[in-house]
Short mmCIF file of C-alpha atoms in Angstrom, two decimals:
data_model
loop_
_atom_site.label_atom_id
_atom_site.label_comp_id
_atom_site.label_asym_id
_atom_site.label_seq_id
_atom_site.Cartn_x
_atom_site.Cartn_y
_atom_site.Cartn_z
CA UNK A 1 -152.15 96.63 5.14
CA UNK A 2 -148.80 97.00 5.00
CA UNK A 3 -148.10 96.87 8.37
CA UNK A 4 -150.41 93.99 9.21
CA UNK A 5 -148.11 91.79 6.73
CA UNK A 6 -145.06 93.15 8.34
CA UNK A 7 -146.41 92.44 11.82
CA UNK A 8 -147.35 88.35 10.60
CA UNK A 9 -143.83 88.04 8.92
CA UNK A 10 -141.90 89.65 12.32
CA UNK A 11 -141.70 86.69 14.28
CA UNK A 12 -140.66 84.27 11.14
CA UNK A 13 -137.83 87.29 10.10
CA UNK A 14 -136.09 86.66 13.76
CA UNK A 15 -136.59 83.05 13.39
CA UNK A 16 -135.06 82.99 10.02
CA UNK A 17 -137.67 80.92 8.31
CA UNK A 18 -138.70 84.22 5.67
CA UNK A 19 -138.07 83.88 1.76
CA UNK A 20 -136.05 86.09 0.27
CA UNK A 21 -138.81 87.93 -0.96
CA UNK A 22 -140.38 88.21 2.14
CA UNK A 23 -137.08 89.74 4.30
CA UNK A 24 -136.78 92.27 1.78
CA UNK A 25 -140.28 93.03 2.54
CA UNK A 26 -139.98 93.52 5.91
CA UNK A 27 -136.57 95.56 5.75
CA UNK A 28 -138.08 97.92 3.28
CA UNK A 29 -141.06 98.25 5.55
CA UNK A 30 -139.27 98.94 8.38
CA UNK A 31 -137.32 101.54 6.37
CA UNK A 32 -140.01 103.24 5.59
CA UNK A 33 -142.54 103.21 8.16
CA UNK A 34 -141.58 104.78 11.65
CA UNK A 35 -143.40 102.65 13.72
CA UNK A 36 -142.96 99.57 12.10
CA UNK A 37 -139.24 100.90 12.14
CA UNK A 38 -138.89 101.37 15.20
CA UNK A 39 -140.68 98.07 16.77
CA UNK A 40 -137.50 96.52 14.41
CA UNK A 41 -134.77 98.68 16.70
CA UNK A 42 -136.43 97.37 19.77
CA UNK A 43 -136.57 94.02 18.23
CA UNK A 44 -132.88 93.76 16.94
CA UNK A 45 -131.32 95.43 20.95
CA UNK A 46 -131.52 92.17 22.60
CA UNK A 47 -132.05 88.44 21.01
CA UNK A 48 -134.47 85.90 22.88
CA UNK A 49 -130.90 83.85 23.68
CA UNK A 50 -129.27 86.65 25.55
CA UNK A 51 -132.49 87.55 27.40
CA UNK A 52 -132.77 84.48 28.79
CA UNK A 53 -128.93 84.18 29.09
CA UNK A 54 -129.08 86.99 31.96
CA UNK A 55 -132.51 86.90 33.05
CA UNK A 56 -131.36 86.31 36.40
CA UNK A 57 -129.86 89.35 36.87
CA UNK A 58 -132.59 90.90 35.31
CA UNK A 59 -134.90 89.16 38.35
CA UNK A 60 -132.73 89.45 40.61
CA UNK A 61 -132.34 93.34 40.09
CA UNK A 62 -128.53 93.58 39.42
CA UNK A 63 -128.92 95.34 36.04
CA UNK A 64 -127.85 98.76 35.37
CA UNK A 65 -130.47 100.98 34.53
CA UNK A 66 -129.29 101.01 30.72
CA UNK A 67 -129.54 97.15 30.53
CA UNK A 68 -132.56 96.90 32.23
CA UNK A 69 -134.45 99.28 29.84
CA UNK A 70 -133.46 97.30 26.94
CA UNK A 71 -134.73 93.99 29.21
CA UNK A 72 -138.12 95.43 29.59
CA UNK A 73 -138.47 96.70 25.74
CA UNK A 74 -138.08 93.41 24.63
CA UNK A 75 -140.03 91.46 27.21
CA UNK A 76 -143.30 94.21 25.79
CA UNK A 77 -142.57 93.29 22.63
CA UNK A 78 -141.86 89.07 22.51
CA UNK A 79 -144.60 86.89 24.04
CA UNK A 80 -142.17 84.26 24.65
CA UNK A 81 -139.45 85.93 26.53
CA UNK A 82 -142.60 87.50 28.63
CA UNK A 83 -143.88 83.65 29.13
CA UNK A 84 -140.24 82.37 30.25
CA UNK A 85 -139.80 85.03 32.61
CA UNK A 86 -143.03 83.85 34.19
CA UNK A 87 -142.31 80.35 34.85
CA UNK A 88 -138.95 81.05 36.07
CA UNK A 89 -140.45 83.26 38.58
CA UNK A 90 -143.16 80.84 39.30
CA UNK A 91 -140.67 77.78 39.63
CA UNK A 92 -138.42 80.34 42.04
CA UNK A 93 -141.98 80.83 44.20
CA UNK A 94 -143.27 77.39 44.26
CA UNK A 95 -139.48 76.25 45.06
CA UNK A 96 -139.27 78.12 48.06
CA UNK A 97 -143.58 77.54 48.60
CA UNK A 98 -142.82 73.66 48.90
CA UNK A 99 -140.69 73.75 51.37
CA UNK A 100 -142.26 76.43 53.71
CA UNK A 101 -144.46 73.57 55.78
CA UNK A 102 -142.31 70.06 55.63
CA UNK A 103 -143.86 67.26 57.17
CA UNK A 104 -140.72 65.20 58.18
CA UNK A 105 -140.34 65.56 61.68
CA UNK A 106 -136.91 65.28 63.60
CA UNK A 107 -136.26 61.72 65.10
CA UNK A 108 -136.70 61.98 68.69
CA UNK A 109 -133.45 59.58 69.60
CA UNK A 110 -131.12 62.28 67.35
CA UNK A 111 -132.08 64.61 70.20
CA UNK A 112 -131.59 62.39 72.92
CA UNK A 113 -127.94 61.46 71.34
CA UNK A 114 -127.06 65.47 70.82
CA UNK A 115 -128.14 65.89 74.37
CA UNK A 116 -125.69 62.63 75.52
CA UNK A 117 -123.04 63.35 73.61
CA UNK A 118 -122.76 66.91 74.96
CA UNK A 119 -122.05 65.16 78.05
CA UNK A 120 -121.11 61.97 77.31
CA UNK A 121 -119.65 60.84 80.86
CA UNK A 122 -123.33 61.52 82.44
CA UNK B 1 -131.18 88.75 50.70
CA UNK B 2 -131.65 88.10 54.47
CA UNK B 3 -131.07 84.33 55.87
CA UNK B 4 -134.32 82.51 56.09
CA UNK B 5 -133.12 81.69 59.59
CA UNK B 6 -135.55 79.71 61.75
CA UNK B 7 -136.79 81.67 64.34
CA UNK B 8 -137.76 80.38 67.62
CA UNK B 9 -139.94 83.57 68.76
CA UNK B 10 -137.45 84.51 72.05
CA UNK B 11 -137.00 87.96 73.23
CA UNK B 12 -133.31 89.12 73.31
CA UNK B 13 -133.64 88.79 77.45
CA UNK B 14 -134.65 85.25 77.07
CA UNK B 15 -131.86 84.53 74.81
CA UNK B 16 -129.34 86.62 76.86
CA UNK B 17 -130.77 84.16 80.27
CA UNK B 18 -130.93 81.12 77.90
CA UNK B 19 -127.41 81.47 76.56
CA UNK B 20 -125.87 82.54 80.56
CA UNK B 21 -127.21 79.32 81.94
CA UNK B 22 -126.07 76.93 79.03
CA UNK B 23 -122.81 79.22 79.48
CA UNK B 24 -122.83 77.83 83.27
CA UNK B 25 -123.57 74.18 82.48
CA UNK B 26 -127.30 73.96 83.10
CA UNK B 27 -128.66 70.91 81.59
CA UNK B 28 -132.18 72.15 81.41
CA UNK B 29 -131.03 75.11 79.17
CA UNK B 30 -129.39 72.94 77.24
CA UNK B 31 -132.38 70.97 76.88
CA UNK B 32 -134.36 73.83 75.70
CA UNK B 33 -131.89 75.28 73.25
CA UNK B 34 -131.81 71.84 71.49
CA UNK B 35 -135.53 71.14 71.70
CA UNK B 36 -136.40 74.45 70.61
CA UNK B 37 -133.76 74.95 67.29
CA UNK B 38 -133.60 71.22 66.70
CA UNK B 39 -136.77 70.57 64.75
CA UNK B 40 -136.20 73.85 62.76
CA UNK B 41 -132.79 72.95 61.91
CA UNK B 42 -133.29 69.27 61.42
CA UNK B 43 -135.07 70.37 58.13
CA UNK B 44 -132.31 72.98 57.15
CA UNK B 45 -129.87 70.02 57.29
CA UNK B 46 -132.46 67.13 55.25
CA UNK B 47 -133.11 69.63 52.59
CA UNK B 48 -129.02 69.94 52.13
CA UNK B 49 -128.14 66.20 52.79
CA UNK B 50 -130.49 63.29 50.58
CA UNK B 51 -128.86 60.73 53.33
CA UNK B 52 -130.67 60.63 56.56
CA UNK B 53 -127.73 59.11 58.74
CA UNK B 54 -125.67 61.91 57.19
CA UNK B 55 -127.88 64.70 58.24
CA UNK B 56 -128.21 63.13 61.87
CA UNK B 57 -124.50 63.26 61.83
CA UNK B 58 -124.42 67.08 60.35
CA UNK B 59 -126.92 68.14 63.06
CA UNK B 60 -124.99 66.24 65.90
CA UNK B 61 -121.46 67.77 64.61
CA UNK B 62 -123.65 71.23 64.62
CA UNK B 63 -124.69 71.38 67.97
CA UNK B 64 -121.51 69.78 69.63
CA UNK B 65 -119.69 72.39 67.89
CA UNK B 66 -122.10 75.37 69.20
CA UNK B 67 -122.04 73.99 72.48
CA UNK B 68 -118.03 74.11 72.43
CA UNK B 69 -117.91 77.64 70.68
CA UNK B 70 -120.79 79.53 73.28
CA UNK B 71 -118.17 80.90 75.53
CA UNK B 72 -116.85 83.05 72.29
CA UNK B 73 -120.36 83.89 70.91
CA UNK B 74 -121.17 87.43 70.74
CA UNK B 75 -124.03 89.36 72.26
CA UNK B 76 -125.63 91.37 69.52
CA UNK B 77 -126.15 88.56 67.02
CA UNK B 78 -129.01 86.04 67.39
CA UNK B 79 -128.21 82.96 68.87
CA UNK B 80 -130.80 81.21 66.40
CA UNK B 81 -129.11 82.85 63.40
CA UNK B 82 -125.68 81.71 64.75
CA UNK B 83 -127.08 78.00 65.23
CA UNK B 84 -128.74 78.32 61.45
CA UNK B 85 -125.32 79.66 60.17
CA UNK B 86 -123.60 76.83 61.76
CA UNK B 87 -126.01 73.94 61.13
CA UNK B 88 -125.49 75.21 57.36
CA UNK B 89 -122.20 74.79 57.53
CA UNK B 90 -121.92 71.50 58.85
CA UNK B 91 -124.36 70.08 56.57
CA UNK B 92 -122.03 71.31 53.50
CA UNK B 93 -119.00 70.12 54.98
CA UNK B 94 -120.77 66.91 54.94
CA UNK B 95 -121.88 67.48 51.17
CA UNK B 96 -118.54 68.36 50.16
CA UNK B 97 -117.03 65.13 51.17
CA UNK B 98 -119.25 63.11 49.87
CA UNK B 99 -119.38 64.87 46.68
CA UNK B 100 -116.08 64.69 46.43
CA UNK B 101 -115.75 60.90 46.77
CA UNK B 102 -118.57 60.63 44.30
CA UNK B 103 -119.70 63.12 41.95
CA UNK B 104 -118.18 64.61 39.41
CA UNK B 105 -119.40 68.02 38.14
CA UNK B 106 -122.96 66.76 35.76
CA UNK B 107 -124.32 69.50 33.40
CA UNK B 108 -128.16 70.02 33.24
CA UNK B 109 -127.87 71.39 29.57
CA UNK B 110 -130.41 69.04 28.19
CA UNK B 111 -132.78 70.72 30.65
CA UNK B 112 -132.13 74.19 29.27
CA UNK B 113 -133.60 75.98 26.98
CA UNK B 114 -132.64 75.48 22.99
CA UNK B 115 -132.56 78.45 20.92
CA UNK B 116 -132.07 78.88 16.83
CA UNK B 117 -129.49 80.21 14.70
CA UNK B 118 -130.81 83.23 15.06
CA UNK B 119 -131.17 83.50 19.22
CA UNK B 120 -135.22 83.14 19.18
CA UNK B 121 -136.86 80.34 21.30
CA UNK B 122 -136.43 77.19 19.24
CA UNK B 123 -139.50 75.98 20.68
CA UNK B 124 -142.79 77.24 22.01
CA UNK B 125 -142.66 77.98 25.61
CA UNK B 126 -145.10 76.39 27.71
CA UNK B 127 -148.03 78.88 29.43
CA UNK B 128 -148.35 78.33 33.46
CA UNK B 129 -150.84 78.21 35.10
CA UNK B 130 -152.18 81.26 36.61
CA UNK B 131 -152.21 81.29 40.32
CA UNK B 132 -152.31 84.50 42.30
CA UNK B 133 -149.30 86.12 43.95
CA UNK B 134 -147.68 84.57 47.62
CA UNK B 135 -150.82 81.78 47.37
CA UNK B 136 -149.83 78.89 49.17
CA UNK B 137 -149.25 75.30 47.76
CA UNK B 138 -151.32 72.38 47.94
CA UNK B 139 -149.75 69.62 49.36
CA UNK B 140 -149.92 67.34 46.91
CA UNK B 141 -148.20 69.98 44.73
CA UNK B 142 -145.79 70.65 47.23
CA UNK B 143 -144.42 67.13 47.06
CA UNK B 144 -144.57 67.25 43.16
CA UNK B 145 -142.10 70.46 43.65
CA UNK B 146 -139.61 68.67 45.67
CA UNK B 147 -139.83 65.47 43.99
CA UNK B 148 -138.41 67.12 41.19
CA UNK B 149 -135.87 69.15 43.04
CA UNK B 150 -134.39 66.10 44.46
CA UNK B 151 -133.90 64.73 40.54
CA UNK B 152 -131.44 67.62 39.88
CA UNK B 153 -127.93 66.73 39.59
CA UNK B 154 -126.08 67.31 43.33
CA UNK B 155 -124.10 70.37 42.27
CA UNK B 156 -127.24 71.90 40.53
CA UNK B 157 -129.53 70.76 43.58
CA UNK B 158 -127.45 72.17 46.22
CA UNK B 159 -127.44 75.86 44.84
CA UNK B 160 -130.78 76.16 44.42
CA UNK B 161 -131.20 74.92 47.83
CA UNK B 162 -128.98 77.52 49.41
CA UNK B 163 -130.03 80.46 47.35
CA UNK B 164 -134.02 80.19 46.96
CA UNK B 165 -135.14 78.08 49.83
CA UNK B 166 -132.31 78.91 52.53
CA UNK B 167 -131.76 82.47 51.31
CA UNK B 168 -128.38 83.22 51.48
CA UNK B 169 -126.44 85.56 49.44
CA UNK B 170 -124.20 84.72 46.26
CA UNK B 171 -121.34 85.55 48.35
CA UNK B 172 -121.91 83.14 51.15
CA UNK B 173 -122.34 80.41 48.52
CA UNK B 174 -119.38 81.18 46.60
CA UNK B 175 -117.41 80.95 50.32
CA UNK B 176 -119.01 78.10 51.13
CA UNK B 177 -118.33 76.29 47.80
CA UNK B 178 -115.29 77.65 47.26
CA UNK B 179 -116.58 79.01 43.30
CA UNK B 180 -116.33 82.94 42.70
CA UNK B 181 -119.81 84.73 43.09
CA UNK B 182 -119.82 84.58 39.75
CA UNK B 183 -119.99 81.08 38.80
CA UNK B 184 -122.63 80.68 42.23
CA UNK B 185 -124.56 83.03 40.17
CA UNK B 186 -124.69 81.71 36.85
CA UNK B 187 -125.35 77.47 38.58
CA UNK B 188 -128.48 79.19 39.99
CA UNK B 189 -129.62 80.58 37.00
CA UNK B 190 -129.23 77.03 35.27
CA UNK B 191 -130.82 75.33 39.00
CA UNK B 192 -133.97 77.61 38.21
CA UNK B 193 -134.17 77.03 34.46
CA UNK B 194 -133.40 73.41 34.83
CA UNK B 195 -135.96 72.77 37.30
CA UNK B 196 -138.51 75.12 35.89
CA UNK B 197 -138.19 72.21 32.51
CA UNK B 198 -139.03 69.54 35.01
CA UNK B 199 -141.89 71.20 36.28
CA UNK B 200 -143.45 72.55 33.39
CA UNK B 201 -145.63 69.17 31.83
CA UNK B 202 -146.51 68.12 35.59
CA UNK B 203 -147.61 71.84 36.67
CA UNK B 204 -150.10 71.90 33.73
CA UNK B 205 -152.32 69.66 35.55
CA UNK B 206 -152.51 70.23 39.12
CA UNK B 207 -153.51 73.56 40.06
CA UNK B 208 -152.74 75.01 43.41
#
């Protein structure tokens, strides 16, 4: 039971919405219950801010090993973070997706004038 | 990350004949070399430059300068990957001066994310739709995309341009910019984040 009421409060804790009564709650909880405990270490490594701050380098694979471990504890843990990181790799992939068949054709005369002006006395 | 460069589909013997008889002044070759990369490289050039008549210009400056620089080209490079490099170039050089005459440097910060006191999302973060991995666009959605691409601020616009659609490497941006890698690095990261705001309330409701 206990750890069903620290699990609802979790989210609010970070936020910083929790009543007094409440934080202590969840402190002492995590004091005292390994698991709960240690979810709270993995929780307190990395904020949401500095996540997204670097997730580029995160994507982009230019995190040390170290960093990147504390990347992907967080992302298992925070259902945000995990939904940002999806739509930034879904807005890199549809970038790149939109532009792989472009309809606008080159003007015929702009080859006819490179072709001229390569030789413009002919 | 290797240079999306446009590849015409010639053998390294075609090039090598291709680039010996535009070497000796054979119209037809030249011809071909233009017809061939033109197209390809026409929409390398449009997706740098909004302006049409300053991508015609870009692309004319590109191949007049190629044509002038074969005789110190070096066999063992692509002559496509050459012509992409220097197309690229040419349409930034164009960029720059316009951006310099107009622009000055606009922040997309209301298009990032906002975060509490605390660093946890200040608001809830949109779910995408699920589409499965390297499926390709509809083209109606594809438009949508670079409609909103083209609403980025120019400095924002540009890097995402070079980095995600042309592929080239922090470095090369940083040169070609003249910002340290650094700074390329982080204008990408807001490009993406910026644009992934725009697209979020119009990707909920087309589906690819």
């Amino acid at each position: 039971m206990s750890c069903q009421r620290f699990m609802l409060l979790l989210h609010d804790y970070f936020v910083g919405t929790l009543q007094a009564g409440d934080r202590d709650f969840v402190d002492d909880h995590a004091g005292s219950c390994r698991d709960c405990g240690a979810l709270m270490a993995v929780a307190k490594e990395i904020s949401c801010e500095e996540l997204v701050e670097f997730l580029n380098l995160y994507v982009d694979g230019e995190l040390p090993a170290d960093r990147r471990a504390i990347f992907e504890r967080h992302l298992a843990i925070c259902a945000e973070c995990l939904e940002y990181l999806r739509g930034y790799r879904e807005t890199m992939r549809v970038a790149k997706a939109a532009h792989a068949h472009e309809p606008e054709p080159m003007p015929p005369d702009l080859l006819r004038a490179i072709l001229a002006a390569r030789n413009p006395s002919s | 990350m290797a240079t999306a460069t446009p590849s015409p589909n010639w053998t390294e013997a075609e090039e090598a004949d291709l680039l010996a008889r535009m070497r000796a002044g054979d119209d037809a070759a030249f011809d071909r070399f233009v017809a061939t990369l033109g197209p390809r490289l026409w929409t390398v050039v449009r997706r740098i430059l909004r302006d049409e008549d300053d991508a015609r210009e870009a692309l004319q400056d590109a191949f007049l300068s190629a044509f002038k620089a074969l005789a110190t080209f070096q066999s063992g490079a692509r002559l496509s990957t050459w012509m992409h490099r220097i197309a690229v170039n040419a349409a930034l050089m164009k960029w720059r001066s316009k951006s310099r005459r107009s622009a000055h440097e606009t922040t997309v910060d209301d298009l990032l994310p906002a975060f509490t006191e605390t660093g946890c999302h200040a608001e809830p973060i949109p779910t995408w739709a699920d589409r499965p991995d390297g499926a390709s666009i509809r083209a109606e959605m594809g438009a949508l995309v670079r409609e909103q691409i083209q609403k980025l601020p120019e400095n924002v616009r540009i890097v995402l341009v070079l980095r995600d659609i042309e592929g080239l490497s922090y470095e090369d941006i940083a040169q070609r910019l003249e910002v340290t890698p650094n700074a390329a690095k982080i204008r990408v990261h807001r490009a993406r984040q910026a644009l992934k705001t725009l697209l979020e309330p119009k990707l909920s409701q087309i589906q690819s």
